[in-house]
Amino acid sequence: MKALLLAGGRGTRLHPLTTNQPKPMLPVLGRPWLEYLVKLLADNGIKQLVFSLCHCPEIIIDHFGDGSSFGVEIEYVIEETQLGTGGAIKMASPKLSDTFLAFNADIVTDINLRELLAFHEQNQALGTLALTPVSNPSSYGVVRLGKKGRIHEFIEKPQLPAATVALINAGVYVFNQELVAMIPDGRPVSIEREIFPLLIEKGKPMYGYNGSFYWLDMGTHKRYLQLHRHILTGRFQPPYQAPASGIWIHPTSRVESFSTLRAPCFVGPGCHIASGVELGPMVVLGENIKVEGGSIIRDSVLWEGASVGSRTLLEQVIVGKGVRIADGDHLSSVALAD
């Protein structure tokens, strides 16, 4: 069994954070999200991976290499132009097993992959989609199920009442190569709009796995902050040690006296918190971050090497790698990057 990680998107809704880096490499508790996903796969016994890349591919290749330091084997496929989900799967298919997993690499989940694969095999499916319930599903592809989870219909981005709860495509798939053979070669293909409806029309066995698992599309600034809130409060536990609902300070960091840390918050390695700082709740500091005296930071995420001047106020702010916040700045609901 191999897994394909689709990591080629430009992440435009997350600009400027993703202008010069792939979305799946955004740090979560100081680690690139893609590391968590690789560990999830390895922990489920899937250690042969193929990465499909397009935007800033060298960043992912330089970080993961052949995968050996992460306990997996990694091959790479690079799209010269964006091919969509279907086109990327088609391009990577010669490197994949007869049955394989495919992941949108920016999806955050703790899905039980063994259960998903068993469900696919039990139903002798051509393709199986992991499904998750959301309210207001108008930004997603809605799936209508029949008996035993067989998919009857795909409705792409429907206009539904705001309070509607529906099952959507969660961006985690099990596919057989027979399905891949139906994807046109050499052009961009939307598997959701072109291939899935065609398969249903032809009566092919397509199934939806509606399990119980955490799921979040972290594709906006708001949801990226929400992910960190969910981790800090214990709603989501990624496959690395994360802080409990409290205050987590790395032993190499220094917090001076007369500072106040409000739970939950996370202070990564090598940070310096000056006297008189108020930190938290819902704050994550990456590596080697400096916060000067009298500053207040709430509900924010700061990346490696960022620094915050004195007497600043940050609320719902994402501070990119190495960014300096000037003395006295008051910032709210903004993302900053070099």
XYZ file of C-alpha atoms in Angstrom:
338
model
C 0.000 0.000 0.000
C 1.288 3.445 -0.959
C -0.058 6.909 -0.192
C -0.132 9.967 -2.450
C 0.087 13.342 -0.713
C -1.301 16.129 -2.872
C 0.747 19.163 -1.859
C 0.838 21.287 -5.010
C -1.707 24.019 -4.268
C -0.794 27.691 -3.945
C -2.833 28.333 -0.795
C -3.959 31.730 -2.023
C -6.477 32.195 0.818
C -3.549 32.071 3.252
C -1.441 34.761 1.590
C 0.952 36.285 2.518
C 1.923 33.259 4.629
C 1.949 30.936 1.610
C 3.333 33.343 -0.991
C 6.759 31.710 -0.798
C 6.026 28.342 0.801
C 3.606 25.435 0.355
C 0.500 25.462 2.552
C 1.175 21.999 4.087
C 4.500 23.346 5.415
C 2.829 25.921 7.659
C 3.979 25.276 11.241
C 1.607 23.733 13.775
C 3.104 23.940 17.277
C 6.363 24.789 15.542
C 6.411 21.747 13.208
C 5.345 21.755 9.544
C 1.877 20.214 9.298
C 3.169 17.791 6.671
C 5.338 16.136 9.346
C 2.219 15.275 11.349
C 0.573 13.784 8.271
C 3.636 11.675 7.446
C 3.656 10.363 11.018
C -0.077 9.567 10.858
C 0.559 7.454 7.758
C 3.640 5.754 9.228
C 1.784 4.958 12.463
C -0.880 3.232 10.350
C 1.752 1.093 8.642
C 1.906 3.083 5.375
C 5.539 3.977 4.810
C 5.853 4.286 1.027
C 4.793 7.798 0.079
C 4.605 9.843 -3.101
C 4.459 13.646 -2.865
C 2.812 15.539 -5.725
C 4.282 19.058 -5.729
C 3.987 22.273 -7.714
C 4.263 25.471 -5.629
C 7.774 25.898 -4.116
C 8.566 22.160 -4.364
C 12.180 22.574 -3.252
C 11.058 23.537 0.280
C 9.335 20.169 0.787
C 12.078 18.167 -0.960
C 14.845 19.831 1.091
C 12.963 19.195 4.334
C 11.958 15.551 3.814
C 14.603 14.244 1.407
C 14.164 10.528 0.808
C 12.075 10.241 3.982
C 14.540 8.049 5.879
C 14.871 10.465 8.817
C 11.064 10.287 9.189
C 10.878 6.490 9.008
C 9.340 6.380 5.513
C 10.323 6.188 1.830
C 9.390 9.228 -0.267
C 9.259 9.715 -4.033
C 8.347 12.995 -5.726
C 6.303 14.045 -8.736
C 6.474 17.711 -9.760
C 3.754 19.387 -11.828
C 5.068 22.098 -14.144
C 1.601 23.664 -14.092
C -1.260 22.974 -11.726
C -3.209 19.890 -12.858
C -6.001 19.786 -10.284
C -6.625 16.792 -8.026
C -7.431 14.429 -10.903
C -4.524 15.498 -13.084
C -2.066 15.193 -10.198
C -3.303 11.682 -9.362
C -3.011 10.649 -13.015
C 0.539 11.989 -13.276
C 1.634 10.183 -10.099
C -0.197 6.903 -10.830
C 2.804 4.983 -12.284
C 4.503 5.278 -8.890
C 1.450 4.064 -6.915
C 0.177 0.643 -5.837
C -2.893 -1.057 -7.341
C -4.922 0.284 -4.409
C -3.615 3.454 -2.781
C -4.480 6.240 -0.383
C -4.623 9.856 -1.527
C -4.599 12.868 0.787
C -5.122 16.552 0.277
C -2.024 17.410 2.276
C -3.475 20.543 3.874
C -6.320 18.644 5.548
C -5.953 18.208 9.309
C -7.353 14.909 10.560
C -6.777 11.976 12.885
C -8.787 9.550 10.732
C -8.345 5.828 11.421
C -6.769 4.742 8.142
C -6.973 1.019 8.933
C -10.762 1.310 9.303
C -11.002 3.321 6.090
C -9.028 0.708 4.128
C -11.050 -2.154 5.624
C -14.298 -0.386 4.626
C -12.989 0.010 1.056
C -12.072 -3.682 0.835
C -15.336 -4.928 2.378
C -17.371 -3.069 -0.225
C -15.098 -4.014 -3.144
C -15.184 -0.341 -4.049
C -13.504 1.291 -7.008
C -13.093 4.409 -4.905
C -13.863 5.335 -1.305
C -14.126 8.881 0.007
C -13.794 9.832 3.653
C -16.757 12.031 4.533
C -17.254 14.527 7.340
C -20.328 16.495 8.447
C -20.191 20.310 8.257
C -22.698 23.068 8.732
C -23.020 25.501 5.827
C -21.442 23.156 3.246
C -21.759 25.624 0.352
C -17.963 25.852 -0.069
C -17.523 22.091 -0.448
C -18.654 19.093 -2.465
C -21.681 17.476 -0.812
C -22.145 13.711 -1.033
C -25.518 11.883 -0.880
C -25.354 8.290 0.337
C -27.577 5.279 -0.180
C -27.627 1.973 1.678
C -24.371 0.709 3.204
C -22.610 3.929 2.268
C -22.812 3.660 -1.522
C -22.592 7.104 -3.102
C -25.636 8.126 -5.140
C -24.825 11.728 -5.967
C -22.177 14.461 -5.817
C -23.297 18.073 -5.530
C -20.433 20.540 -5.922
C -20.719 23.672 -3.735
C -24.509 23.669 -3.393
C -26.546 26.690 -2.372
C -28.206 25.497 0.833
C -29.680 27.238 3.902
C -26.976 28.461 6.267
C -27.847 26.039 9.080
C -27.790 22.934 6.854
C -25.530 20.079 7.984
C -24.343 17.791 5.199
C -21.652 15.212 4.488
C -18.763 16.583 2.449
C -15.721 15.167 0.761
C -12.999 15.278 3.444
C -10.084 15.111 0.996
C -8.967 11.585 2.010
C -9.460 8.837 -0.580
C -8.830 5.173 -1.325
C -8.610 4.550 -5.069
C -7.986 1.586 -7.339
C -5.927 1.983 -10.494
C -9.044 1.072 -12.501
C -10.495 4.410 -11.415
C -7.302 6.252 -12.351
C -7.526 4.786 -15.857
C -10.687 6.846 -16.395
C -8.881 10.156 -15.729
C -7.795 11.968 -18.944
C -4.058 12.346 -19.385
C -1.989 15.480 -19.918
C -4.421 18.204 -18.783
C -5.888 19.688 -15.586
C -8.735 17.537 -14.261
C -11.126 18.172 -11.372
C -11.780 14.719 -9.985
C -14.719 16.114 -8.004
C -16.493 17.753 -10.953
C -15.489 15.458 -13.840
C -14.608 11.969 -12.644
C -16.815 11.278 -9.624
C -20.102 12.158 -11.400
C -19.009 10.076 -14.407
C -18.349 7.061 -12.182
C -21.800 7.351 -10.585
C -23.405 7.688 -14.017
C -21.672 4.482 -15.132
C -22.814 2.645 -11.993
C -19.303 2.073 -10.654
C -19.026 1.124 -6.967
C -18.167 4.360 -5.159
C -18.540 4.473 -1.384
C -18.434 7.080 1.367
C -16.764 6.318 4.710
C -18.613 8.291 7.375
C -16.448 7.561 10.404
C -15.903 9.525 13.596
C -12.734 11.588 13.290
C -11.400 15.106 13.657
C -11.315 17.162 10.462
C -10.387 20.731 9.602
C -9.529 22.501 6.377
C -6.879 24.961 7.586
C -6.994 26.942 4.344
C -7.785 30.388 5.835
C -6.178 32.560 8.496
C -9.230 32.104 10.718
C -9.148 28.300 10.516
C -5.362 28.173 11.000
C -5.816 29.968 14.320
C -8.796 27.723 15.086
C -6.614 24.631 14.657
C -4.220 25.874 17.334
C -7.124 26.610 19.684
C -8.378 23.058 19.169
C -4.951 21.617 20.003
C -4.443 23.803 23.073
C -7.866 22.883 24.463
C -7.498 19.157 23.722
C -10.160 18.940 21.042
C -7.559 17.634 18.586
C -4.475 15.662 19.579
C -1.980 15.411 16.715
C 0.356 12.393 16.497
C 3.142 14.199 18.380
C 3.172 15.222 22.005
C 1.106 18.379 22.423
C 0.413 20.454 25.509
C -2.474 19.620 27.774
C -5.020 22.334 28.513
C -2.540 24.430 30.467
C 0.798 26.202 30.106
C 3.619 24.460 28.241
C 7.065 26.080 28.341
C 10.072 24.457 26.670
C 12.940 24.004 29.154
C 15.296 26.049 26.938
C 13.014 29.100 27.068
C 13.282 31.903 29.621
C 10.317 33.702 31.142
C 11.297 36.628 33.336
C 9.565 37.522 36.572
C 6.457 39.707 36.649
C 5.206 38.191 33.405
C 1.759 36.595 33.254
C 1.044 33.445 31.238
C -2.632 32.575 30.909
C -3.643 29.015 30.027
C -3.706 27.577 27.517
C -0.502 28.644 25.815
C 2.576 27.051 24.281
C 6.122 28.460 24.387
C 8.562 26.664 22.086
C 12.344 26.259 22.370
C 14.753 29.159 22.828
C 12.167 31.878 23.525
C 12.716 34.906 25.745
C 9.698 36.492 27.434
C 10.655 39.770 29.106
C 9.335 41.127 32.375
C 5.827 42.536 32.372
C 4.573 40.554 29.376
C 1.029 39.152 29.318
C 0.834 35.994 27.217
C -2.345 34.047 26.493
C -4.807 32.571 26.450
C -4.618 30.706 23.111
C -1.065 31.695 22.189
C 1.554 29.549 20.420
C 5.164 30.721 20.159
C 7.512 28.848 17.831
C 11.269 28.638 18.175
C 13.608 31.483 19.240
C 10.964 34.173 19.698
C 11.621 37.341 21.686
C 8.809 39.306 23.373
C 9.837 42.603 24.976
C 8.458 44.142 28.151
C 4.918 45.377 28.587
C 3.494 43.568 25.556
C 0.185 41.705 25.493
C -0.402 38.751 23.129
C -3.708 36.887 22.928
C -5.129 34.266 20.549
C -2.146 34.439 18.189
C 0.522 32.235 16.589
C 4.121 33.426 16.139
C 6.554 31.566 13.901
C 10.245 30.848 14.359
C 12.495 33.860 14.871
C 9.716 36.430 15.188
C 10.205 39.298 17.643
C 7.740 41.583 19.378
C 8.694 45.067 20.554
C 7.723 46.620 23.867
C 4.216 47.790 24.776
C 2.580 46.025 21.805
C -0.880 44.451 21.641
C -1.524 41.442 19.389
C -4.940 39.753 19.131
C -5.763 37.075 16.538
C -2.502 37.731 14.717
C -0.279 35.301 12.781
C 3.331 36.507 12.724
C 5.501 34.887 10.057
C 9.064 33.630 10.319
C 11.529 36.319 11.339
C 8.976 39.152 11.290
C 9.614 42.054 13.684
C 6.660 43.788 15.375
C 7.609 47.387 16.221
C 7.357 48.952 19.666
C 3.864 50.135 20.490
C 2.081 48.424 17.578
C -1.550 47.406 18.172
C -2.572 44.707 15.679
C -5.727 42.604 15.348
C -6.971 39.929 12.907
C -4.012 40.104 10.529
C -1.302 37.825 9.109
C 2.213 39.182 8.586
C 5.085 37.709 6.558
C 8.349 38.950 5.053
